[in-house]
Short mmCIF file of C-alpha atoms in Angstrom, two decimals:
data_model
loop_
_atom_site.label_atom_id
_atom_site.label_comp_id
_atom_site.label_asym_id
_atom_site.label_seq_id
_atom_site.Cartn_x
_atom_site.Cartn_y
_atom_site.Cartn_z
CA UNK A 10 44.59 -29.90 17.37
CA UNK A 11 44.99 -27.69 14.19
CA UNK A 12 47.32 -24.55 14.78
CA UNK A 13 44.95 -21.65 14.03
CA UNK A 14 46.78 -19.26 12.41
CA UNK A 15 45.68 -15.07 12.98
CA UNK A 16 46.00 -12.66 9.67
CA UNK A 17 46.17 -9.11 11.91
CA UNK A 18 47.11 -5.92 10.14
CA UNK A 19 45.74 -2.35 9.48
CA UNK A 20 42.96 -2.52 6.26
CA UNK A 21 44.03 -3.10 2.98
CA UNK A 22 47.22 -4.77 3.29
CA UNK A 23 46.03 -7.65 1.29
CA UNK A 24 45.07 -10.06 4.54
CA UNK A 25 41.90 -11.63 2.53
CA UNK A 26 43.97 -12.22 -0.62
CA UNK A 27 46.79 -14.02 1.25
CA UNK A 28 43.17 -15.85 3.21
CA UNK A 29 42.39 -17.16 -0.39
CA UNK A 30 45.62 -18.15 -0.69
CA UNK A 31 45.85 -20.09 1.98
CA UNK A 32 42.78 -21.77 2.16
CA UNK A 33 43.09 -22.64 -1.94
CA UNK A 34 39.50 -20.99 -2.81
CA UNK A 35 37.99 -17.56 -4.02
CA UNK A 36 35.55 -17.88 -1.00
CA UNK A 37 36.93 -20.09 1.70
CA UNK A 38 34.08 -19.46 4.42
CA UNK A 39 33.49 -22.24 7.14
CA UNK A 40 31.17 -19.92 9.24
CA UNK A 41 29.23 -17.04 8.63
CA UNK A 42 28.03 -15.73 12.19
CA UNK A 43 26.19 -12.04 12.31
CA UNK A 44 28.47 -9.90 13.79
CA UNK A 45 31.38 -11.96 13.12
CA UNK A 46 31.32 -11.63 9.30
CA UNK A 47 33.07 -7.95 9.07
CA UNK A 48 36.20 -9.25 10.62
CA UNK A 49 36.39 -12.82 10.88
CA UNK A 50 36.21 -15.47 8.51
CA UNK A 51 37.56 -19.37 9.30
CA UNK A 52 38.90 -20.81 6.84
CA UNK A 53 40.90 -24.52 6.56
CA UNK A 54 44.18 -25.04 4.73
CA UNK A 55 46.66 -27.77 4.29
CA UNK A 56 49.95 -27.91 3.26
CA UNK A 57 51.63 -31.24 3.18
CA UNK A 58 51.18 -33.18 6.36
CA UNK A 59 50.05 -29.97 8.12
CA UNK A 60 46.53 -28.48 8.85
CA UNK A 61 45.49 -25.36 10.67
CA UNK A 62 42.86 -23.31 10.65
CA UNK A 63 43.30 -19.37 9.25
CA UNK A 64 41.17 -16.29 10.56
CA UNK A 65 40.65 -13.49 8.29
CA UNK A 66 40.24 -10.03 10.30
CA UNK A 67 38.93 -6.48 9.15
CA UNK A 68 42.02 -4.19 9.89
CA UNK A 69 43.43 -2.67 13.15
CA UNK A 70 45.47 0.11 13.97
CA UNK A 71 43.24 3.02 11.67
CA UNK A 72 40.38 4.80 12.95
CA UNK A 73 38.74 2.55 15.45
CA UNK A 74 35.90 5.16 15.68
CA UNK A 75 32.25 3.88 14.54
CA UNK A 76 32.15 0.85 12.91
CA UNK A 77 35.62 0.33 12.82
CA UNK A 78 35.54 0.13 16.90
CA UNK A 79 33.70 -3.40 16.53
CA UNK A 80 35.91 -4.18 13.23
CA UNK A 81 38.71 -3.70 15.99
CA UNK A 82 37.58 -5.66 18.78
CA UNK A 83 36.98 -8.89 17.09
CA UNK A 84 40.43 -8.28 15.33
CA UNK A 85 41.60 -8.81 18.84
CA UNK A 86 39.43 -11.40 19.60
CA UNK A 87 40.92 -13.31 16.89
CA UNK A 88 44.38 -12.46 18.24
CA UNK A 89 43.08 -13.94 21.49
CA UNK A 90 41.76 -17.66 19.20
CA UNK A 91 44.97 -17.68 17.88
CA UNK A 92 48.18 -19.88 18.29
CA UNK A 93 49.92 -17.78 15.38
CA UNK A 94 49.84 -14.36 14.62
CA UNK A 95 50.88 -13.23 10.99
CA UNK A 96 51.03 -9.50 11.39
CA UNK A 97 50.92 -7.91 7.57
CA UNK A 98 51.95 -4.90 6.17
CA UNK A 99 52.53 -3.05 2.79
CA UNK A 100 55.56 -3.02 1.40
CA UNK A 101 54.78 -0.13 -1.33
CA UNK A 102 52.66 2.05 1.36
CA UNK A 103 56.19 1.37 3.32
CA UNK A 104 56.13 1.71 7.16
CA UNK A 105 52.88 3.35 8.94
CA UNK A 106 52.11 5.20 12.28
CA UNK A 107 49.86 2.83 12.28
CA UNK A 108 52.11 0.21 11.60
CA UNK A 109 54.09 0.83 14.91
CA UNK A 110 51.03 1.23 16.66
CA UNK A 111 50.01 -2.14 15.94
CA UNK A 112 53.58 -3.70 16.26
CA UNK A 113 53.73 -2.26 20.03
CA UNK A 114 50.61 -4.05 20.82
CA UNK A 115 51.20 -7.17 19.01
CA UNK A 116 54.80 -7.78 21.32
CA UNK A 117 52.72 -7.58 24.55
CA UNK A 118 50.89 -10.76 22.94
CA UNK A 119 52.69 -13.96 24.28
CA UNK A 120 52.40 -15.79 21.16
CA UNK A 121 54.40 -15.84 18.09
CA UNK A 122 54.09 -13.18 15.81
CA UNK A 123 55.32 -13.71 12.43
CA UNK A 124 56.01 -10.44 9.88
CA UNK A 125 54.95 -11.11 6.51
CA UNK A 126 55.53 -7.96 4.28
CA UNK A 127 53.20 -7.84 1.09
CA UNK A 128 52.84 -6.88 -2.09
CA UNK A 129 56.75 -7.05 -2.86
CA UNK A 130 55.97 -7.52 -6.69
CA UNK A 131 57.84 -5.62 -9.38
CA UNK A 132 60.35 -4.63 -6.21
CA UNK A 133 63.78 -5.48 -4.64
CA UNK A 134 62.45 -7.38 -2.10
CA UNK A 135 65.73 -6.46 -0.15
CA UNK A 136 64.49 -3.00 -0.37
CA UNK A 137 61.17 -3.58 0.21
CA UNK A 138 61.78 -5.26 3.82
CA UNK A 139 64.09 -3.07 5.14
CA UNK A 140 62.12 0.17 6.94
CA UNK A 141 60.22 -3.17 8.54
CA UNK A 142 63.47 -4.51 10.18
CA UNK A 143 62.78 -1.50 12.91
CA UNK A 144 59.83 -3.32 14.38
CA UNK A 145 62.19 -5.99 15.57
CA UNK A 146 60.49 -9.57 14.88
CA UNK A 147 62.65 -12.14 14.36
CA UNK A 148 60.26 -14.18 11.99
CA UNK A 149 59.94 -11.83 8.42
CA UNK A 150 58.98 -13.26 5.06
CA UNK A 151 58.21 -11.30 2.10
CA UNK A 152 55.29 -12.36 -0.17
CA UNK A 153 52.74 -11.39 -3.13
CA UNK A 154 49.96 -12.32 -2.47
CA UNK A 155 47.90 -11.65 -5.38
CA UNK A 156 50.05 -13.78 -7.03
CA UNK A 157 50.84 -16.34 -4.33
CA UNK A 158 54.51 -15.67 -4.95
CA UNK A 159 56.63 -16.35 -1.12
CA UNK A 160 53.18 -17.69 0.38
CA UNK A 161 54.64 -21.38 0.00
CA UNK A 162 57.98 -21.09 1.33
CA UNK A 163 56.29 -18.76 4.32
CA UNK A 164 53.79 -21.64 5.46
CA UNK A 165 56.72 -24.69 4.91
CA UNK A 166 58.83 -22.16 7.57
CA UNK A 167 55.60 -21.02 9.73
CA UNK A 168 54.64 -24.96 10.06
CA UNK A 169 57.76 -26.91 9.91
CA UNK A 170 58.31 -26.83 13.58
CA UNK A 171 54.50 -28.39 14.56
CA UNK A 172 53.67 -31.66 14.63
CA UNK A 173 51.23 -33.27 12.44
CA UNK A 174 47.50 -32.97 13.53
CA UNK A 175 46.35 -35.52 15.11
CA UNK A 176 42.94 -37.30 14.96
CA UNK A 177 43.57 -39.47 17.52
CA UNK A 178 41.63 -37.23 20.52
CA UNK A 179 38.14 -37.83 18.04
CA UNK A 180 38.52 -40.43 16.32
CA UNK A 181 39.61 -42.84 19.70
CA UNK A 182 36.76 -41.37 21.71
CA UNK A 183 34.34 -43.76 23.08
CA UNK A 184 31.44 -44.75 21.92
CA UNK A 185 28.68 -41.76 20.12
CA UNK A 186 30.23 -38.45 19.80
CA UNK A 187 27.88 -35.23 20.77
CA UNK A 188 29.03 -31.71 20.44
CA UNK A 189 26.54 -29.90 22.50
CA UNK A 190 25.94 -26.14 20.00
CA UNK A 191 24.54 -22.79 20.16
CA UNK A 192 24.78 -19.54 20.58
CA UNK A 193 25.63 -17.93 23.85
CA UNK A 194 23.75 -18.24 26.87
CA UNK A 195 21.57 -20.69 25.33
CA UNK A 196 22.04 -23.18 28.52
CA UNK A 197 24.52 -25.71 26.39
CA UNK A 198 26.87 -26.05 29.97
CA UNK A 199 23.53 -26.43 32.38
CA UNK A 200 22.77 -29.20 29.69
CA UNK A 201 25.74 -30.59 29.29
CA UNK A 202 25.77 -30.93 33.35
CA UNK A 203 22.43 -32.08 32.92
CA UNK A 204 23.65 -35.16 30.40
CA UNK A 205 26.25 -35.86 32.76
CA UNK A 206 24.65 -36.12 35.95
CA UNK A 207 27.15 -33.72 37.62
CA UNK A 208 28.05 -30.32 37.83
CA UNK A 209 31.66 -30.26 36.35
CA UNK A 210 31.30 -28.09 33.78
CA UNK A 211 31.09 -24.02 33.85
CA UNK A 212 30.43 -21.36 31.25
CA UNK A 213 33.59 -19.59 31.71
CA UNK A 214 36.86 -20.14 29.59
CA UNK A 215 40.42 -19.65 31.34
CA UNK A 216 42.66 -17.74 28.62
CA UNK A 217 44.18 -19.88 26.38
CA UNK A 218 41.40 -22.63 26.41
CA UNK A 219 39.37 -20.42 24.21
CA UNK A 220 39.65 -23.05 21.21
CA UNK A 221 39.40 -26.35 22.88
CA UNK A 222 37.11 -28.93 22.20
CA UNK A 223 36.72 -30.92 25.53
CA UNK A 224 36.03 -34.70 25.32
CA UNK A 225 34.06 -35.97 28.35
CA UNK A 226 33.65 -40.28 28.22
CA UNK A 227 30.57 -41.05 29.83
CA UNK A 228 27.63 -44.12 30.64
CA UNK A 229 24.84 -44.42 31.23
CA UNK A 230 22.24 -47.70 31.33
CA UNK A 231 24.80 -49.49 30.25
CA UNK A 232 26.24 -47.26 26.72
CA UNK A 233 28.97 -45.79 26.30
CA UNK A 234 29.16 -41.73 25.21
CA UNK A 235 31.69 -38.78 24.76
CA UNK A 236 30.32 -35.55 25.54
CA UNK A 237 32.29 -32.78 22.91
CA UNK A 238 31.76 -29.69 25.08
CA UNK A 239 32.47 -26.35 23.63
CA UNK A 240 32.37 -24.36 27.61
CA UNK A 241 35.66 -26.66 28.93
CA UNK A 242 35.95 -28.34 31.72
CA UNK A 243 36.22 -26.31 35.19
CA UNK A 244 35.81 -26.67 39.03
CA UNK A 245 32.46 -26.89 40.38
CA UNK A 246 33.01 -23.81 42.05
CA UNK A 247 33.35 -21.68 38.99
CA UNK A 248 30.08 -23.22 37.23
CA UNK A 249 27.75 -20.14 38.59
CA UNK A 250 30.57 -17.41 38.12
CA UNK A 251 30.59 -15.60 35.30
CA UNK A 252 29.24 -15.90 31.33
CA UNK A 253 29.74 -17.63 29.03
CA UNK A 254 32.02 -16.81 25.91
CA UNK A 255 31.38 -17.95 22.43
CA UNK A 256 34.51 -19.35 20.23
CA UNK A 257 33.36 -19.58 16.44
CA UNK A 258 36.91 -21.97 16.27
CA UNK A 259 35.85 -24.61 19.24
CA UNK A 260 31.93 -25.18 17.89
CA UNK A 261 33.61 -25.65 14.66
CA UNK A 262 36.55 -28.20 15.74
CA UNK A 263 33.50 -29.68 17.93
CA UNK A 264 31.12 -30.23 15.01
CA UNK A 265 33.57 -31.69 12.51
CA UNK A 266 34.61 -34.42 15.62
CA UNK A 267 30.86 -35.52 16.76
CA UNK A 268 29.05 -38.32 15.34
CA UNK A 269 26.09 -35.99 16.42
CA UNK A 270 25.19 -32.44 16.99
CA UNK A 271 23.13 -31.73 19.09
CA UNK A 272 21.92 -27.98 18.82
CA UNK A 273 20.39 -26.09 21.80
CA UNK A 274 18.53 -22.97 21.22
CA UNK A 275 16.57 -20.42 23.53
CA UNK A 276 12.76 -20.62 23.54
CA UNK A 277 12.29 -16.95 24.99
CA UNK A 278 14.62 -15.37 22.31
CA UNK A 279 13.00 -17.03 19.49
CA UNK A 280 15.08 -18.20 16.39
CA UNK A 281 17.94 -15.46 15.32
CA UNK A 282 20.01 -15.65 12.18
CA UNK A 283 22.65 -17.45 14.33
CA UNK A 284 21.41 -20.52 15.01
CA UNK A 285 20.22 -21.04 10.93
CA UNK A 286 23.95 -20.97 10.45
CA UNK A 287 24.94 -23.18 12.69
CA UNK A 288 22.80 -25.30 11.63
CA UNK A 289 23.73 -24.92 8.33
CA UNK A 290 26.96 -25.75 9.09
CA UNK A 291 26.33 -28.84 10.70
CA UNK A 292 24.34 -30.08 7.93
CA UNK A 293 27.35 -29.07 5.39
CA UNK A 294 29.61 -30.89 7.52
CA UNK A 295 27.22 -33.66 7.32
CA UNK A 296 26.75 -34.40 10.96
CA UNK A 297 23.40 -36.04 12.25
CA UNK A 298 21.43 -33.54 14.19
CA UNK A 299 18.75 -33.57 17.53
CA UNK A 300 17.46 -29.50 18.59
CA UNK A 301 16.69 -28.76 22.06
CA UNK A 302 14.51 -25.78 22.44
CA UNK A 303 15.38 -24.84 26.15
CA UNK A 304 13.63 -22.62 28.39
CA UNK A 305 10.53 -24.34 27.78
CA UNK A 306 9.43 -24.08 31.24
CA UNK A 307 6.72 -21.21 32.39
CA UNK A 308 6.41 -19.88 29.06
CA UNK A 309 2.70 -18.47 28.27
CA UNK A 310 1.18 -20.63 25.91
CA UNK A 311 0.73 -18.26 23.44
CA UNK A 312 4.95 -17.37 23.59
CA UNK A 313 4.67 -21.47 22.76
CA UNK A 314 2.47 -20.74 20.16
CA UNK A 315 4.64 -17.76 18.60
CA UNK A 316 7.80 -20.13 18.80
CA UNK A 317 5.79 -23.25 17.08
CA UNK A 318 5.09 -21.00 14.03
CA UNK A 319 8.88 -19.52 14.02
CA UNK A 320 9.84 -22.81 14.05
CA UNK A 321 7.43 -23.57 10.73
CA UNK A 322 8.74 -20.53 9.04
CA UNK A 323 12.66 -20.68 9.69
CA UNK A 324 13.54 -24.67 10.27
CA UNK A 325 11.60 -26.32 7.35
CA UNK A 326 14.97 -27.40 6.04
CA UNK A 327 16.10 -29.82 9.04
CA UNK A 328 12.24 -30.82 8.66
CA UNK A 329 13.74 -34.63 9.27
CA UNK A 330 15.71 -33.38 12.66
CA UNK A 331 13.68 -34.67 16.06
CA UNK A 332 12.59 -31.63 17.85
CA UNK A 333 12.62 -31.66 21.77
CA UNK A 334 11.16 -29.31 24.06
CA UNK A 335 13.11 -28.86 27.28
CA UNK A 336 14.41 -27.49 30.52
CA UNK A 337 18.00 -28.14 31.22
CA UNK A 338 17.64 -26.19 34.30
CA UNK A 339 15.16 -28.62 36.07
CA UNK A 340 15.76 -31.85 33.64
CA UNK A 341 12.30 -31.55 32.22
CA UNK A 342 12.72 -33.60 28.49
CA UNK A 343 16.20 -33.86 28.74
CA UNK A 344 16.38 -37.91 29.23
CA UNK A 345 14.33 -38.04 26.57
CA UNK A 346 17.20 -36.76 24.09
CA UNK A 347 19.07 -39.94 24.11
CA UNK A 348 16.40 -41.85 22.42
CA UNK A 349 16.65 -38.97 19.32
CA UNK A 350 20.16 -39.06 19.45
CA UNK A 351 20.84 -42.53 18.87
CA UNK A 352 17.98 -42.81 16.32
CA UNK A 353 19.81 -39.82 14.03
CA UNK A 354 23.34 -41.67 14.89
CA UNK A 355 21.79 -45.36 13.60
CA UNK A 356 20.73 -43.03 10.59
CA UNK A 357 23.53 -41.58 9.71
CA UNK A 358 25.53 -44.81 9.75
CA UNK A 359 23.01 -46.67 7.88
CA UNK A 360 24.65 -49.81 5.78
CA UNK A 361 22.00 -50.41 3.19
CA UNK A 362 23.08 -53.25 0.06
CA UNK A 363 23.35 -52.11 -3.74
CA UNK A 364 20.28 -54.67 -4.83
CA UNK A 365 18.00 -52.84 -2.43
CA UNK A 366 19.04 -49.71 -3.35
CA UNK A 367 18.73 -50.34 -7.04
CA UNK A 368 14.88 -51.88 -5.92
CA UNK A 369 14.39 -48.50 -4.03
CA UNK A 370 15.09 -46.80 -7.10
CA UNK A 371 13.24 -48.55 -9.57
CA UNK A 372 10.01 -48.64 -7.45
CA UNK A 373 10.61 -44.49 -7.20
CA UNK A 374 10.87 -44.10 -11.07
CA UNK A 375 7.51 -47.00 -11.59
CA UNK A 376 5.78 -44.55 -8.95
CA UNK A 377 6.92 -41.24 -10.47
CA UNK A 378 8.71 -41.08 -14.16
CA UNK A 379 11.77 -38.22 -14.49
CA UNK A 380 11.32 -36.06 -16.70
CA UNK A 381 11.92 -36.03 -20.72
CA UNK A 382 15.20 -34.47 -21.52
CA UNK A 383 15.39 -33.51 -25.25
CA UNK A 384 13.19 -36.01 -26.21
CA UNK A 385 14.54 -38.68 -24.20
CA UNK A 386 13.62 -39.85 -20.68
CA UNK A 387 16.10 -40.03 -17.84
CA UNK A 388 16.98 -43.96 -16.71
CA UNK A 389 18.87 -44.70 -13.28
CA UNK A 390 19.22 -48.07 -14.08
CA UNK A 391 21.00 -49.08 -10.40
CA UNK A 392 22.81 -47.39 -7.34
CA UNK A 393 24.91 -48.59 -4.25
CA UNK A 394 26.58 -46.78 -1.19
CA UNK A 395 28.81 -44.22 -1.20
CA UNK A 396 29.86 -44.11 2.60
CA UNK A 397 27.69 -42.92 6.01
CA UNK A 398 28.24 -40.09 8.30
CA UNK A 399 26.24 -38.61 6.48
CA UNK A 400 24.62 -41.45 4.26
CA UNK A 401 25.84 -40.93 0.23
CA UNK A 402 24.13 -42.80 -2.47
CA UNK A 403 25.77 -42.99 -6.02
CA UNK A 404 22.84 -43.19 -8.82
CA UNK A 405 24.28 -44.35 -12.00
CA UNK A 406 22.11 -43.84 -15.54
CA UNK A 407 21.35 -41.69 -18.45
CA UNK A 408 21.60 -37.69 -18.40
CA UNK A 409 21.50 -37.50 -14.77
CA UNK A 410 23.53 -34.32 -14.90
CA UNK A 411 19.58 -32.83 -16.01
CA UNK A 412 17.90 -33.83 -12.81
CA UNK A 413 15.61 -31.14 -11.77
CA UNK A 414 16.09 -30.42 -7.97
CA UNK A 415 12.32 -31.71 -7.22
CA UNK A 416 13.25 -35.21 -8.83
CA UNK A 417 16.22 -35.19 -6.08
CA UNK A 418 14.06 -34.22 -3.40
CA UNK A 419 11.63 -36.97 -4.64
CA UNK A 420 14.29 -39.41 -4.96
CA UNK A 421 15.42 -38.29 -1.03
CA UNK A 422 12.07 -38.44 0.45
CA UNK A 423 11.60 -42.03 -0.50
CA UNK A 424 15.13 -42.63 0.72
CA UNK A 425 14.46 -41.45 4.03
CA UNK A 426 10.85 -42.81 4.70
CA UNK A 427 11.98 -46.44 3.33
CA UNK A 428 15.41 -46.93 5.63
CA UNK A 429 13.73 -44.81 8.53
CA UNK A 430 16.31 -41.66 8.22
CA UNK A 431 15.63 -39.83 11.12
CA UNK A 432 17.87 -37.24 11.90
CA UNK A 433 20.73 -37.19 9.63
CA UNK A 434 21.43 -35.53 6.09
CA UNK A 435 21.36 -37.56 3.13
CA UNK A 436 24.03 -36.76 0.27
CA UNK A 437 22.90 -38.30 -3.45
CA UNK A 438 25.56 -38.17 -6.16
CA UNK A 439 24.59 -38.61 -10.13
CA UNK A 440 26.76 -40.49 -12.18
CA UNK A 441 26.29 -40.56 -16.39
CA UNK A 442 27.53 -43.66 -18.14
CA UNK A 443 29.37 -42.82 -21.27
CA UNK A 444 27.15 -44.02 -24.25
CA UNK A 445 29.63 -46.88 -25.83
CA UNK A 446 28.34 -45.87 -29.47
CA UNK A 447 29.10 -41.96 -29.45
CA UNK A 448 32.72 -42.35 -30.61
CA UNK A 449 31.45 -45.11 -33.12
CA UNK A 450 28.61 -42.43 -33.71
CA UNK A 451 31.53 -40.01 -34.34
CA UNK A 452 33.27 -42.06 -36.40
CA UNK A 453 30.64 -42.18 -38.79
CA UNK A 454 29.88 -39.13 -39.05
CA UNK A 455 32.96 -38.30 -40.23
CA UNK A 456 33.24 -41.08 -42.59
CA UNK A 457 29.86 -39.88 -44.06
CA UNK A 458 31.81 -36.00 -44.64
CA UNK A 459 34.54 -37.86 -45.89
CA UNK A 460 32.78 -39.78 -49.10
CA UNK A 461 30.23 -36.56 -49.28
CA UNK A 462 33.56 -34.97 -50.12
CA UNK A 463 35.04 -37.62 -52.73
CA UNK A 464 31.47 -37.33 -54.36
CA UNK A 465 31.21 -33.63 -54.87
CA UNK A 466 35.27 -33.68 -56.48
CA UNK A 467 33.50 -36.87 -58.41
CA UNK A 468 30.74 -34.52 -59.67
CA UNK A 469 32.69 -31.52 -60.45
CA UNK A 470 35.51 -33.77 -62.65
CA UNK A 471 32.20 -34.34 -64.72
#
């Protein structure tokens, strides 16, 4: 598993910048969960052989009145996600009450805490660390983080004693991969038990199992299946116990390791901003996809109704996604998702040949012309594969860099009802041909200016 690595401090003591940093982009957001988005942000990073996974937080230590009491608590429930805690403070603001506040409860954490004093710019960085020596970590680094001066030589130190991740857990798991999604209390563990035909998995996570992704092999008639469960694995006893808790790190992990996602929401609370992201994550991560909408049983028909027309409004964009209605609670639908679930996994690892491709996209373009582009039309004159999981095409031809989105859309609806692409994204990529007479074209040109010139000196010698 990745190392997830905690940036805790009191606001403003550049955690976001060193974020950037470390994640190598201006705007480094993997999820983008209401509620979450004040505080948290998940971001990947790599640095050499290593990966991990970074959490941006809001600030601790100042205030925690208001707004800044919620700021605060998923601080610390980004402490709890973490393996790694870089604790960050301001080396020109120099050493805080708050500071101290925060450093007390950080050493009741058991997990390493690393001190990484910012902003030592323009300063004797001797100088700059000392007043911090009080707090008594053994790990300090000084950085800039603006100008990513230290953040190197802080990560090579940070990682040097963790092994390489490992893909082995995912990538060796039997047969299809599905990471069972959604928000809390949606029913994903009374499915998941459901799938399984046993009840060996609760909705409660033991501390320090917050981030695990749990592979479960399983068969049934005959095929073979890994369940990715994002609850964890517990005694039968506990199932009933208590509720569940949501990690934003595990349904990530999960997604990026299934084949498919399969994404569970809740009938009776309709559609919420939450679930749109989720699924939009899945889809940028270019997983296949199935929904369960569970809690099905004894609604009014007209609450069916209501969620039919939600469902109209806010999922037209996974239009292509199989839509079950179920009850994981008494089984009603739920054998039914295997069916959907290998039909978006045969999708998504579709093998199709370059000739039919290149057919497929010359009977699109007799059917329905592109555009004129300054005069000229747009020619895809063939295409071949680009990989599966999710399905890429490569288009190569004239101007295709001035494709309108609607030609795309065209060019992916024919896609998908020709090879049957139920269930999984599709990924087209546009690739322009350099014209082999524009540097002759060039050439010309410039021989042309050239003898315009000798004619004009010709003229003016009289």
């Amino acid at each position: 598993m990745k190392p997830v690595i905690a940036l805790i401090g009191r606001p403003n003591v550049g955690k976001s910048t060193l974020f950037n940093q470390m994640t190598r982009t201006r705007d480094a957001l993997v999820a983008d969960f209401p509620g979450l988005t004040r505080d948290r942000k998940y971001g990947h990073g790599q640095l050499d052989e290593h990966a991990y996974i970074v959490i941006d937080t809001g600030g601790l230590g100042e205030g925690e009145v208001g707004v800044e009491t919620g700021m605060a608590e998923q601080s610390r429930a980004a402490i709890r996600e973490a393996d790694i805690l870089f604790f960050m403070v301001d080396a020109r603001a120099g050493l805080t009450p708050a500071d101290l506040a925060l450093a007390e409860e950080l050493r009741a954490v058991e997990k390493r805490v690393v001190l990484v004093v910012n902003k030592t710019d323009g300063m004797d960085i001797d100088a700059g660390m000392a007043e911090f020596y009080v707090l008594g970590f053994k790990d300090q680094f000084a950085i800039a983080a603006s100008h990513g001066r230290g953040v190197h030589h802080l990560l090579e130190n940070v990682l040097a004693g963790l092994p390489p991740e490992t893909v082995a857990d995912a990538e060796s798991a039997p047969g299809i991969r599905i990471a069972v999604v959604g928000r809390p209390n949606v029913g994903k563990s009374t499915l998941v038990n459901r799938l399984l035909g046993e009840d060996r998995v609760v909705v409660y996570d033991m501390p320090g199992t917050t981030r695990d992704s749990i592979y479960i092999p399983f068969e049934r008639r005959g095929k073979t299946y890994t369940l990715i469960d994002t609850a964890g694995v517990r005694r039968r006893g506990r199932v009933d116990e208590v509720v569940e808790k949501f990690s934003v790190v595990k349904t990530l992990q999960a997604i990026k390791d299934a084949h498919v996602v399969l994404m569970v929401l809740d009938a009776r609370e309709g559609i919420v901003d939450q679930d749109l992201h989720l699924l939009g994550y899945a889809l940028e991560a270019g997983r296949a996809l199935v929904l369960a909408i569970n809690k099905w049983d004894g609604m009014e028909e007209y609450d069916k109704q209501l969620v039919h027309l939600a469902m109209q409004r806010r999922l037209g964009f996974v239009d292509f996604v199989r839509t079950h209605f179920i009850s994981a609670r008494h089984g009603t639908g739920v054998g039914d998702l295997y069916a959907s679930i290998h039909r978006a996994y045969d999708a998504a690892a579709v093998r199709v040949s370059a000739s039919q491709i290149t057919q497929l996209v010359e009977d699109a373009m007799e059917a329905h012309q592109p555009p004129l582009v300054r005069g000229r039309r747009i020619k895809l004159r063939y295409g071949h594969m680009g990989g599966n999981f999710p399905p890429t095409f490569v288009f190569h031809g004239n101007q295709t860099e001035a494709i309108p989105a609607a030609y795309r859309r065209y060019l992916e609806n024919v896609f998908r009802k020709a090879l049957k692409l139920e269930g999984t994204p599709l990924r087209m990529e546009f690739k322009t041909g350099d014209n082999p007479y524009k540097d002759k074209g060039q050439q010309l040109s410039e021989r042309q200016i050239q003898k315009r010139k000798r004619l004009m000196r010709y003229v003016k010698r009289g």
